[in-house]
Tab-separated table of C-alpha atoms in Angstrom:
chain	number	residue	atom	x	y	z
A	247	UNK	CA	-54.313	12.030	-7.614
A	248	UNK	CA	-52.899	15.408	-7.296
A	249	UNK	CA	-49.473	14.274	-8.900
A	250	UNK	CA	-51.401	13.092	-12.097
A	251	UNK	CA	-53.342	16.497	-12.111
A	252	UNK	CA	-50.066	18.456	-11.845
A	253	UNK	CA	-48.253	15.548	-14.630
A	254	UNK	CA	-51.478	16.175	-17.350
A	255	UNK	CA	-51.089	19.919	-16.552
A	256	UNK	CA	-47.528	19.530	-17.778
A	257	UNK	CA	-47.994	17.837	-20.383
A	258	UNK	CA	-51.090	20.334	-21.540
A	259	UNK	CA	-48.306	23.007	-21.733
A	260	UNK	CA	-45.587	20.728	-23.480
A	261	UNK	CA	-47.909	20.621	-26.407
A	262	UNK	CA	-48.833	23.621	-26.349
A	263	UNK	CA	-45.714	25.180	-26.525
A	264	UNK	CA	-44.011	22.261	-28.592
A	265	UNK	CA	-46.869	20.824	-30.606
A	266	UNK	CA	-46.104	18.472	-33.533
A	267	UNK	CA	-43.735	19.355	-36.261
A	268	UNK	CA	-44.493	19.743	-39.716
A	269	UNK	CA	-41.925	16.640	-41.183
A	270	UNK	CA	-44.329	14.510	-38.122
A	271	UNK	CA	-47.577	15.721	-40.148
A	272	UNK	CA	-45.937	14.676	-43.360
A	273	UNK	CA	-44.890	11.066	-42.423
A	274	UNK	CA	-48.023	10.746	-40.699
A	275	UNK	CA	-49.791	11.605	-43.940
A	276	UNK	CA	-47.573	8.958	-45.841
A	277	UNK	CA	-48.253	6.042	-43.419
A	278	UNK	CA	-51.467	6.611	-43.048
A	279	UNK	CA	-52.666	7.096	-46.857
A	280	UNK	CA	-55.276	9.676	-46.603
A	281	UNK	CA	-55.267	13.520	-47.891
A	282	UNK	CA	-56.360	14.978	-44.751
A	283	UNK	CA	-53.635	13.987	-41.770
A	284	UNK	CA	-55.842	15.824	-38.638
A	285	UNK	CA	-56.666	12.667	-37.134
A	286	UNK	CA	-52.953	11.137	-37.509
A	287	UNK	CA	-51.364	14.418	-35.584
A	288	UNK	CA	-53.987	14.139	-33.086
A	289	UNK	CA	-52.896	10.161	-32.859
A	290	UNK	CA	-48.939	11.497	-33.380
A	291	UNK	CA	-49.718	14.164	-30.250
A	292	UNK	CA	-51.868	11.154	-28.043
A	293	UNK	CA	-48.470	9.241	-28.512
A	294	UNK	CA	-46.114	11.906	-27.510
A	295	UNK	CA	-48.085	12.732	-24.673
A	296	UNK	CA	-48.537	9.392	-23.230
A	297	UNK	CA	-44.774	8.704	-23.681
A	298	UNK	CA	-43.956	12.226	-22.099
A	299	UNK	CA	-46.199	11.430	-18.981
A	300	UNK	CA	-44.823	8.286	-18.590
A	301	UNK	CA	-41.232	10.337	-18.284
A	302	UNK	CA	-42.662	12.898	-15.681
A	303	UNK	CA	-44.139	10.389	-13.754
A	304	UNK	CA	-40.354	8.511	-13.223
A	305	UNK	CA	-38.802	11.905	-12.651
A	306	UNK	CA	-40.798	12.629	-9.996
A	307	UNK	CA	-40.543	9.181	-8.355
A	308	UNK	CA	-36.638	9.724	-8.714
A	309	UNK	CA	-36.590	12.814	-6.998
A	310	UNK	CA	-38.823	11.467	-4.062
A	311	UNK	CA	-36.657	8.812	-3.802
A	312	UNK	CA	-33.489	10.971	-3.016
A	313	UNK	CA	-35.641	12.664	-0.518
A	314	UNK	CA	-33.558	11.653	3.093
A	315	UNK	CA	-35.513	9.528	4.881
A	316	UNK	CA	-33.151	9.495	8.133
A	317	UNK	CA	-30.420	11.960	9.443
A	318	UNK	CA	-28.697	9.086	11.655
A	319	UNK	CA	-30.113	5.658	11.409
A	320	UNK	CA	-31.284	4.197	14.578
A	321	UNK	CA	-28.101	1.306	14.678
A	322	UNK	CA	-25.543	4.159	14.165
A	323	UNK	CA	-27.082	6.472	17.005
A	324	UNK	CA	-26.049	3.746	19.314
A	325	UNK	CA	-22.078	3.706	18.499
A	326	UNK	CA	-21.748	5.505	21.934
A	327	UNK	CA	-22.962	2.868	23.413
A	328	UNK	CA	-22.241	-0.918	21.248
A	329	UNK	CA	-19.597	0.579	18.959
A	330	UNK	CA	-16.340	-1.947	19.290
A	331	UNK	CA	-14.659	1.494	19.929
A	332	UNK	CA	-16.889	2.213	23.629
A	333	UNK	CA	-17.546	-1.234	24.400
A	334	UNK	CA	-14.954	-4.018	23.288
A	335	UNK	CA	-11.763	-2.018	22.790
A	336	UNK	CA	-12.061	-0.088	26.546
A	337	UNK	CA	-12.096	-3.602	27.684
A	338	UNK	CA	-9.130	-4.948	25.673
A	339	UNK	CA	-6.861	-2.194	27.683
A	340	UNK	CA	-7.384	-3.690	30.664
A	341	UNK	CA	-5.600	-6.834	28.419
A	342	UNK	CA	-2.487	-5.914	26.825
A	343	UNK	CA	-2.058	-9.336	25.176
A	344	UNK	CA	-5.412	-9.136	23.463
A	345	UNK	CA	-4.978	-5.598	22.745
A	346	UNK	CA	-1.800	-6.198	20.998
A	347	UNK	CA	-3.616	-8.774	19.065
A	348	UNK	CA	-6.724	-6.900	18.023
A	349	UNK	CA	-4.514	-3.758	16.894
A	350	UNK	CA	-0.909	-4.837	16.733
A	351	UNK	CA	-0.002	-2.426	19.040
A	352	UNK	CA	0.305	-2.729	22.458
A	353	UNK	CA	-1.560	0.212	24.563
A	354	UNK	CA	1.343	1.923	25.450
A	355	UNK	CA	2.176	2.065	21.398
A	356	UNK	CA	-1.283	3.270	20.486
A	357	UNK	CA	-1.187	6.019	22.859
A	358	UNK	CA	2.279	7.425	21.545
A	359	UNK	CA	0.622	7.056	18.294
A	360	UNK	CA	-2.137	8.948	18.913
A	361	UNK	CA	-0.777	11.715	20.259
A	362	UNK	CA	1.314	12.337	17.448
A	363	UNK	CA	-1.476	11.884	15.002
A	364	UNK	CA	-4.537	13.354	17.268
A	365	UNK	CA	-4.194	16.988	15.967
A	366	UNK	CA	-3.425	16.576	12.126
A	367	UNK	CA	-7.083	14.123	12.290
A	368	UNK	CA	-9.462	15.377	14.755
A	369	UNK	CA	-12.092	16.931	13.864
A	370	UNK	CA	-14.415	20.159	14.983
A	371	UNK	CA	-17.650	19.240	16.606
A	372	UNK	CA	-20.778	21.165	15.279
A	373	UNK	CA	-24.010	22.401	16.070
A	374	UNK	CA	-25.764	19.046	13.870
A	375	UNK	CA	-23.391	16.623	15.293
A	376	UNK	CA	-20.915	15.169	17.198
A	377	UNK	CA	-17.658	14.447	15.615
A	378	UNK	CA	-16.164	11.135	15.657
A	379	UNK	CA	-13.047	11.650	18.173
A	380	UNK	CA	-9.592	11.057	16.709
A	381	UNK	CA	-9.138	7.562	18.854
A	382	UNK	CA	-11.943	6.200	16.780
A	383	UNK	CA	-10.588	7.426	13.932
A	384	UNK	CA	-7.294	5.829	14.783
A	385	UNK	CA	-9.044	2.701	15.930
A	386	UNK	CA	-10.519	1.980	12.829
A	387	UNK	CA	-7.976	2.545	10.186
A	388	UNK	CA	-6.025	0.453	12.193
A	389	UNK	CA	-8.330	-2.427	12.234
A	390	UNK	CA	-8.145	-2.227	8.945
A	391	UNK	CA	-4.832	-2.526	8.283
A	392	UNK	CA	-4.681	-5.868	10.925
A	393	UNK	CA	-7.549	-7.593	9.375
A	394	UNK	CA	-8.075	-6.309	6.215
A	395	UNK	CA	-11.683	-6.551	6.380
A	396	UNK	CA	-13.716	-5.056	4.054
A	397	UNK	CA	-15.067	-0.951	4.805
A	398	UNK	CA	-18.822	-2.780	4.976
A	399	UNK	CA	-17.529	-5.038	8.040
A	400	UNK	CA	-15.813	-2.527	9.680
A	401	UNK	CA	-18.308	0.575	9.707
A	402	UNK	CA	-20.738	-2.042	11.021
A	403	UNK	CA	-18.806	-3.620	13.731
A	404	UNK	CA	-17.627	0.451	14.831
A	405	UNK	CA	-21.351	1.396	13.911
A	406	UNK	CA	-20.696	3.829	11.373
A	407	UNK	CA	-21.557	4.713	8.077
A	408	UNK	CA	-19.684	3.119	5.524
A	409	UNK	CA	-18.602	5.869	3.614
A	410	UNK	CA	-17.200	7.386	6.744
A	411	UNK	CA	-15.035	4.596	7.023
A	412	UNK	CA	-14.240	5.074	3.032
A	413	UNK	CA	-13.223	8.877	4.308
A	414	UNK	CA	-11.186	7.839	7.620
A	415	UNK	CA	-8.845	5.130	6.353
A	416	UNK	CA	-7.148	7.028	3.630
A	417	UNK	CA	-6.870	9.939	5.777
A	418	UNK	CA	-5.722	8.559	8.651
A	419	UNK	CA	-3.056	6.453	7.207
A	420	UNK	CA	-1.654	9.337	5.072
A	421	UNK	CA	-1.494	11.331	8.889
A	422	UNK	CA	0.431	8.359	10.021
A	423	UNK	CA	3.075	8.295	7.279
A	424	UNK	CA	3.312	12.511	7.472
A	425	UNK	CA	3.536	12.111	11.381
A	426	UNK	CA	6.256	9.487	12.270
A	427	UNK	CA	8.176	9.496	8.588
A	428	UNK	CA	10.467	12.010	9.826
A	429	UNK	CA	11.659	10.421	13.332
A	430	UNK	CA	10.910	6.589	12.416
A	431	UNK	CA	12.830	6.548	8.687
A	432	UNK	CA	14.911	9.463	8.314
A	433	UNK	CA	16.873	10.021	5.843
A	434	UNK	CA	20.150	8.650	6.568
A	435	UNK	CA	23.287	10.523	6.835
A	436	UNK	CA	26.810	9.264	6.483
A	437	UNK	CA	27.086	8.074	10.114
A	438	UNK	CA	24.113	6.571	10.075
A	439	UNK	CA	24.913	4.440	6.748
A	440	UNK	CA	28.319	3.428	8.933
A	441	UNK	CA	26.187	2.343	11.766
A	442	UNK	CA	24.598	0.257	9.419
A	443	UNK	CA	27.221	-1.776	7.988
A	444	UNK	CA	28.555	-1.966	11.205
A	445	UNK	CA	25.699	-4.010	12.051
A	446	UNK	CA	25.667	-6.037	9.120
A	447	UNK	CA	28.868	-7.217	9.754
A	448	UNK	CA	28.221	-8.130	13.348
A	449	UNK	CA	25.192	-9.628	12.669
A	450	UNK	CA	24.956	-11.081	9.326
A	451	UNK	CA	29.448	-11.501	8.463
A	452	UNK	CA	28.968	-9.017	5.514
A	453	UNK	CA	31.111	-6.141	6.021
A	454	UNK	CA	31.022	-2.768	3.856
A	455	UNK	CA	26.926	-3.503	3.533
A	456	UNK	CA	24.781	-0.702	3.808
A	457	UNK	CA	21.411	-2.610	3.207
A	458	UNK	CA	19.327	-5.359	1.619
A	459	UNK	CA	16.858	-4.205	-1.173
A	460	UNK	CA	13.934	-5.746	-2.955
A	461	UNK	CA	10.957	-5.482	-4.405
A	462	UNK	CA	7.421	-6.851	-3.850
A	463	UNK	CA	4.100	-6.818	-5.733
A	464	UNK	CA	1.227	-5.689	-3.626
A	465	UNK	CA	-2.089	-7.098	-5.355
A	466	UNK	CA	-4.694	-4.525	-5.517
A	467	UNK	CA	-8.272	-4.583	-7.376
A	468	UNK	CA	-7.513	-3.927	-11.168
A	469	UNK	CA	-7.789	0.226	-11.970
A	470	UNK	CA	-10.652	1.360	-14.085
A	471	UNK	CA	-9.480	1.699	-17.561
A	472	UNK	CA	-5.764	1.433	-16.836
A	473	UNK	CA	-5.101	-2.008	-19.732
A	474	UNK	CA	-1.801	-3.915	-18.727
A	475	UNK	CA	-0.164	-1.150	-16.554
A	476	UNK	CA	-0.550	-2.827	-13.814
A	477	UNK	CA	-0.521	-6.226	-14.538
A	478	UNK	CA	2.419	-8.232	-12.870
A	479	UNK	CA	3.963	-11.844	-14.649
A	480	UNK	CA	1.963	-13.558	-12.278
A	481	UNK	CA	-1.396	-12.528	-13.887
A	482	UNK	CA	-2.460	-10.203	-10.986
A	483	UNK	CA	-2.929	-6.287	-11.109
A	484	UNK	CA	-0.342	-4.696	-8.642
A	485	UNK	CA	1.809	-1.848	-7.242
A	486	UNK	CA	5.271	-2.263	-6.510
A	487	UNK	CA	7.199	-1.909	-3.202
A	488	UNK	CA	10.905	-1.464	-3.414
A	489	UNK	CA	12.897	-1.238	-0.085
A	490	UNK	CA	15.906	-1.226	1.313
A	491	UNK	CA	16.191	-2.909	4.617
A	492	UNK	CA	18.972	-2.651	7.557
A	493	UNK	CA	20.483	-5.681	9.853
A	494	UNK	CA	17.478	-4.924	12.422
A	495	UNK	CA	14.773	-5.428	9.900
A	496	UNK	CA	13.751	-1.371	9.631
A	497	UNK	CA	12.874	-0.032	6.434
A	498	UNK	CA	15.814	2.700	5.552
A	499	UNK	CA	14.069	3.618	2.156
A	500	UNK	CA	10.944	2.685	0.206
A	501	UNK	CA	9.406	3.757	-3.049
A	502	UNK	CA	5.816	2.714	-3.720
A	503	UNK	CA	3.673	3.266	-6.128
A	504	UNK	CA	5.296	1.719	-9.244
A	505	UNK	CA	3.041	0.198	-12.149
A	506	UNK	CA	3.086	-3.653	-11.479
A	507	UNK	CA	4.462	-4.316	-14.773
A	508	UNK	CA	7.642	-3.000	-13.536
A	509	UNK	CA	10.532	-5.258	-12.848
A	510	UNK	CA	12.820	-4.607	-9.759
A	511	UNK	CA	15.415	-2.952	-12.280
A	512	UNK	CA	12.914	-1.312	-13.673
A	513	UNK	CA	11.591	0.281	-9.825
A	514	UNK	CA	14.909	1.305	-9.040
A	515	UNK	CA	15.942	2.915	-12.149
A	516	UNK	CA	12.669	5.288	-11.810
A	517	UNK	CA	12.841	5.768	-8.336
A	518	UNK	CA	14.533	8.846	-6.354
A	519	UNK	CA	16.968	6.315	-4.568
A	520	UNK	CA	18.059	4.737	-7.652
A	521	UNK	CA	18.347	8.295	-9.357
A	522	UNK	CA	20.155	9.418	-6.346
A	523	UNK	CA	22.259	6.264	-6.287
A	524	UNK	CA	23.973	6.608	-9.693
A	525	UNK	CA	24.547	10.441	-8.763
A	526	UNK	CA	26.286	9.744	-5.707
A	527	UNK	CA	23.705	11.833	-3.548
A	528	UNK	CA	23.182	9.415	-0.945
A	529	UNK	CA	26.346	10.818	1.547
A	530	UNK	CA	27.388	7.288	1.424
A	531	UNK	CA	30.759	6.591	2.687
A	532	UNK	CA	33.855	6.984	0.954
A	533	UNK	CA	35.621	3.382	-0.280
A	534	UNK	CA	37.532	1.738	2.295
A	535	UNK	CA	39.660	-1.537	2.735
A	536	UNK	CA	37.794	-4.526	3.932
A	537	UNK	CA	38.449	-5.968	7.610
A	538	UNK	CA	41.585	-7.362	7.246
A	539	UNK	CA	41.907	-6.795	3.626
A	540	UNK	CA	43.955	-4.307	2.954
A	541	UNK	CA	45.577	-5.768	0.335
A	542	UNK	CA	42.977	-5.540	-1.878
A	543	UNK	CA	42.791	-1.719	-1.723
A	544	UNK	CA	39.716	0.456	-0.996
A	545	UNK	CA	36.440	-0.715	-1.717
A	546	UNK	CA	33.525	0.436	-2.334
A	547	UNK	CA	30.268	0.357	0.409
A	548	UNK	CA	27.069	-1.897	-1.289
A	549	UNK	CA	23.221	-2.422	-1.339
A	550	UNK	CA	23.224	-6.111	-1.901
A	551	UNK	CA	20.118	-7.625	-4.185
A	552	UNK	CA	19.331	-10.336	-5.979
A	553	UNK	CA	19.419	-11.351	-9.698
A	554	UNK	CA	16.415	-8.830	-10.898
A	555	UNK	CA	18.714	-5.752	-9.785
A	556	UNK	CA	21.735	-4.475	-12.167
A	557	UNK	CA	25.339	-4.970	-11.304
A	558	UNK	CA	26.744	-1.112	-9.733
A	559	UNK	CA	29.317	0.158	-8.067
A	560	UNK	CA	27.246	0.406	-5.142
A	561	UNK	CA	24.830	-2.752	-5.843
A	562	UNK	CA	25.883	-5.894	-5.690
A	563	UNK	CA	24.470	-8.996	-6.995
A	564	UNK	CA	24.842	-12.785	-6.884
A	565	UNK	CA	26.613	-14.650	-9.975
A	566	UNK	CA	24.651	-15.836	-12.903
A	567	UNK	CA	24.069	-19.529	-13.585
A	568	UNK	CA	23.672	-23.137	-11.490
A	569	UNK	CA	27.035	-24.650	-12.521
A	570	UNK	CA	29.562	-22.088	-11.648
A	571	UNK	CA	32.712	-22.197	-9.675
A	572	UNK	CA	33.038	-22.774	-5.644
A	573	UNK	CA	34.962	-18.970	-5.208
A	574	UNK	CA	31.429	-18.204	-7.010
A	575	UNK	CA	29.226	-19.968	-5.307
A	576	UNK	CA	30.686	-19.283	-1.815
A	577	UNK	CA	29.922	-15.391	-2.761
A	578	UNK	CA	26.763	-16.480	-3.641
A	579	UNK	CA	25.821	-18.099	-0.432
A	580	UNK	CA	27.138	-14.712	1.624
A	581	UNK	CA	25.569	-12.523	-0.194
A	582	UNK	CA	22.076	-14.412	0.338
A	583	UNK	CA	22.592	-15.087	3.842
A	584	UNK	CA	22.892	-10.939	3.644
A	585	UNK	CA	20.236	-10.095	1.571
A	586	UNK	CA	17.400	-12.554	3.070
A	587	UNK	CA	17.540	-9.753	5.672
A	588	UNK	CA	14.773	-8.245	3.184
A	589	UNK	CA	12.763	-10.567	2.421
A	590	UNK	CA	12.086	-11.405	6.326
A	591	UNK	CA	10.873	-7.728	6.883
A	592	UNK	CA	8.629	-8.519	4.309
A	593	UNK	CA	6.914	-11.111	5.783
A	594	UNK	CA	7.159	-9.960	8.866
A	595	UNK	CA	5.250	-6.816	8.280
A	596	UNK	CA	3.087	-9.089	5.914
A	597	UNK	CA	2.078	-11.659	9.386
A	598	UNK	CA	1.443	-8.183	11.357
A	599	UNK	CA	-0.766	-6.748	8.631
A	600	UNK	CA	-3.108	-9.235	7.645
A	601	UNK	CA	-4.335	-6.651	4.804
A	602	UNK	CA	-1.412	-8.239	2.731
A	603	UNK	CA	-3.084	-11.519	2.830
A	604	UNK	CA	-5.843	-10.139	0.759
A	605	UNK	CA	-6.561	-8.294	-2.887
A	606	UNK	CA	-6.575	-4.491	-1.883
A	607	UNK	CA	-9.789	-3.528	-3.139
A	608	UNK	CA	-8.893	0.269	-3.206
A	609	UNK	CA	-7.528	2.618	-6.060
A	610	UNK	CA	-3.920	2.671	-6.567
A	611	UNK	CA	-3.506	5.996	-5.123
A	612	UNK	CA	-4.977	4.815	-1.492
A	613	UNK	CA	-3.623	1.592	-1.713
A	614	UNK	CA	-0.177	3.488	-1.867
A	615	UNK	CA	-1.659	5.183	1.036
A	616	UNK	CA	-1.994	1.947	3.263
A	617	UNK	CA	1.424	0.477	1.806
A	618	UNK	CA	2.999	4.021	3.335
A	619	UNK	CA	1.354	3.499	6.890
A	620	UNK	CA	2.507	-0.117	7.151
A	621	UNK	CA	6.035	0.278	6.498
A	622	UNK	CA	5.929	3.255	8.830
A	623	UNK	CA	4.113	1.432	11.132
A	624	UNK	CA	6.528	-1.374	10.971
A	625	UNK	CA	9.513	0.664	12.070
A	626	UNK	CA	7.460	2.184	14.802
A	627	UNK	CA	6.771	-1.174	16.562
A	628	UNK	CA	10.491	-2.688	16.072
A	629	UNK	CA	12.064	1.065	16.704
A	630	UNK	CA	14.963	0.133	19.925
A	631	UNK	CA	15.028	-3.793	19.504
A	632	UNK	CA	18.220	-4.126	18.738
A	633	UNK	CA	18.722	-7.955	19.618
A	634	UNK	CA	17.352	-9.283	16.042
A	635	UNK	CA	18.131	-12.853	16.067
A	636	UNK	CA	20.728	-13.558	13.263
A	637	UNK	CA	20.574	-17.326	12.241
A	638	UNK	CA	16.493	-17.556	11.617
A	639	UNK	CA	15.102	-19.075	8.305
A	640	UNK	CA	12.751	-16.513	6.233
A	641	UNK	CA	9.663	-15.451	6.994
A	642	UNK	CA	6.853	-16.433	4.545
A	643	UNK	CA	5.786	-12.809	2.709
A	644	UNK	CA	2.293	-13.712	2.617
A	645	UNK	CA	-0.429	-14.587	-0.371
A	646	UNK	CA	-0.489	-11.196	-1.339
A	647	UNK	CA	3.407	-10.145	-1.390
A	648	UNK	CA	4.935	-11.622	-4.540
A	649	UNK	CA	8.631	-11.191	-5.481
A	650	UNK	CA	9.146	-8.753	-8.271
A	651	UNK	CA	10.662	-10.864	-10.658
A	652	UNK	CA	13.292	-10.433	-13.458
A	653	UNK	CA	12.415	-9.079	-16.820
A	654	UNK	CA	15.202	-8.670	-19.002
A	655	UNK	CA	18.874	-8.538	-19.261
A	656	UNK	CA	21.265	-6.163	-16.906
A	657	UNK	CA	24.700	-5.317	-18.236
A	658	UNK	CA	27.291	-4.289	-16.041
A	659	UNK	CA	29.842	-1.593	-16.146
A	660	UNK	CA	33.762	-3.346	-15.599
A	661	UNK	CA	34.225	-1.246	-12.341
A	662	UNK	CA	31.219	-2.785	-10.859
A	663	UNK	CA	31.940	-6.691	-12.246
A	664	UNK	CA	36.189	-5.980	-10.707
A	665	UNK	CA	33.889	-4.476	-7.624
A	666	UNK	CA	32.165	-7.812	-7.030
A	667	UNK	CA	35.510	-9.734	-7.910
A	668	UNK	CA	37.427	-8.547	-4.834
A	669	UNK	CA	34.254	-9.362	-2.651
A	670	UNK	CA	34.480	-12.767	-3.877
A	671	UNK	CA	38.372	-12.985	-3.094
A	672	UNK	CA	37.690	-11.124	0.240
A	673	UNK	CA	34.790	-14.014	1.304
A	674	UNK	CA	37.276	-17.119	0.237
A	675	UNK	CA	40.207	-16.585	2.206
A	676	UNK	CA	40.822	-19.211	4.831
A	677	UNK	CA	40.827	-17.178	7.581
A	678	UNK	CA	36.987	-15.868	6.673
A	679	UNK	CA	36.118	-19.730	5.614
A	680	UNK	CA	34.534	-19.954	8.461
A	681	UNK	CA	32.605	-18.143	10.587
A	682	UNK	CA	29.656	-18.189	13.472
A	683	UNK	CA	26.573	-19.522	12.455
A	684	UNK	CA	27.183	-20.224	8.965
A	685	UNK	CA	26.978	-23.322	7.388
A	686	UNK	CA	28.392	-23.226	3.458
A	687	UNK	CA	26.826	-25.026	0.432
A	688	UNK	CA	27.750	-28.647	0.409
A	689	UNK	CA	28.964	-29.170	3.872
A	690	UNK	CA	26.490	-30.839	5.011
């Protein structure tokens, strides 16, 4: 009763101060047909303020629905005690196989990790509240990125509110990536770029190879106004990945972020490493001869890819076309058994992160975010295993990982195409014919 007294009191003063105009009288007068219009305002007036307390009435019901009903609701003040963080995940430690398969890391791991991530994300406690402790924190961006469950599931199973969740994974994978970037994918110097071919000789019987790069499409939700910029040939809205990959399945270098329109020519030509590539920045290593071909004169170190990437001095590429030559198709075959070395990084970091196996329902921005922590992530489980096995098939890259195909032409400068000619030479000789767990096209 009180709030219709106040409303009418209101509205008493909105007329007063604002009463009818004088083009209202006239149209009044018009409509209704009669000389004097003193009834029509007063009608014109009884409209305006029955419309006007209708409006009062809704603003005030607005307002006293923002009013906060509840500081903490009664589920959430319980996280100390039912939260998966207190409850189930103290018991998983006492399991390292099922904590290894709730987080993908092993306990040992996740304590490393969160000491170097503990003081860029915990937070100060106040005189309010409690602060979530930077384990948590840890805990449940990394659930995230091994399920890929939505932010509803996971603030309820960690009882917390869901747009603390929305606040914590973003962060907490951006701490990750700032944290371990510098120790677990440095930039690589010259010796490390030799220890890398080294490898890729021993291992996969390509010498001179400095690392396999591709690209992938990472399927996110489609971006708010953003038309066909990030829709991919396969009719799904994406970012690119592009990485190059070394004989142990680490992630040397990555660029992520690229519109999913992009081809994998197109990635590398905007990228720093492709920028950096044709300017000879990288502190690659000077051209040398080939084991045991010396008579075909220094050559060059290479990324190998496949067709999407241009033909370079330092990028190699397989030969165009079904029905070519054997000398062709025998550098074919090498340089896939080489560059496959990509594409099972992919899917293993895809089978470890089962947030590839689903649409990323986050903007671009913090889905580049996640992408970051994964590959990180990646190198930080794997970092020391050096006994890679060197003969296994490739590793599905998951639902959400599609190749970055093709679009358009590449032309090649002659250096490059005379490059890839005395690779081809180099891989036919007789005395390289055959070699340790290779099997050549149409042996069988």
């Amino acid at each position: 009763m009180e709030e219709l007294k106040q409303t009418m009191r209101d509205v008493g003063r909105h007329m007063l101060n604002d009463p009818p105009s004088g083009a209202q009288r006239s149209r009044c007068r018009c409509e209704n047909g009669r000389g004097a219009g003193y009834d029509v305002i007063c009608t014109t007036a009884k409209m305006d303020s029955d419309v006007l307390v209708l409006c009062l009435l809704q603003r005030r019901r607005k307002s006293l629905k923002k009013t906060k009903r509840l500081w903490v609701h009664p589920i959430l003040q319980l996280r100390s005690e039912r939260g998966e963080f207190h409850s189930l995940i103290q018991e998983l430690r006492l399991d390292e196989d099922r904590h290894k398969e709730y987080f993908r890391l092993s306990t040992a791991k996740f304590d490393r990790l969160l000491t170097m991530v503990a003081p860029v994300i915990e937070k100060q406690n106040t005189t309010l509240r409690q602060a979530i402790g930077p384990g948590e924190h840890l805990a449940i961006c990394l659930r995230f990125l091994a399920t890929g469950d939505s932010y509803h599931t996971i603030s309820k199973n960690f009882r917390v509110g869901k747009s603390t969740v929305v606040g914590i994974v973003p962060s907490v994978a951006t701490a990750i990536w700032e944290c371990l970037v510098g120790e677990y994918m440095p930039v690589p110097r010259e010796a490390d770029w030799r220890e890398i071919a080294e490898a890729f000789s021993t291992k996969w019987a390509f010498p001179h190879c400095l690392g396999a790069i591709d690209g992938k499409h990472i399927a996110i939700k489609a971006p708010a106004d953003s038309g066909s910029l990030y829709y991919n040939y396969k009719g799904q809205f994406s970012i690119a990945l592009l990485a190059v990959v070394d004989a142990n399945y680490l992630f040397r270098v990555v660029d992520i972020g690229a519109y999913g329109k992009s081809s994998n020519g197109g990635s590398l030509s905007a990228s720093a490493f492709g920028r950096a590539l044709r300017d000879g920045t990288l502190n690659l290593p000077d051209d040398e001869p080939l084991p045991n071909g010396e008579h075909l004169g220094p050559v060059p170190f290479v990324f190998v890819g496949d067709e999407a990437f241009p033909l370079q001095k330092h990028l190699l590429r397989p030969y165009p076309e079904r029905a070519i030559p054997v000398d062709q198709r025998v550098f074919n075959f090498r340089l896939s058994h080489a560059r496959r070395i990509v594409e099972n990084a992919f899917g293993i970091m895809a089978a470890q992160f089962r947030v590839y196996h689903r649409v990323i329902e986050l903007s671009p921005s913090n889905a580049e975010k996640i992408v970051q922590a994964t590959t990180i992530l990646h190198n930080f489980m794997r970092w020391g295993h050096q006994n890679s096995p060197s003969t296994t098939g490739c590793a599905d890259p998951g639902a959400a990982l599609n190749a970055a195909g093709r679009m358009g032409s590449n032309t090649a400068s002659r250096e490059a195409m005379a490059m890839r000619e005395k690779y081809k030479v180099y891989f036919n000789k007789s005395s390289l014919a055959v070699q340790p767990g290779l099997s050549w096209p149409g042996s069988a």
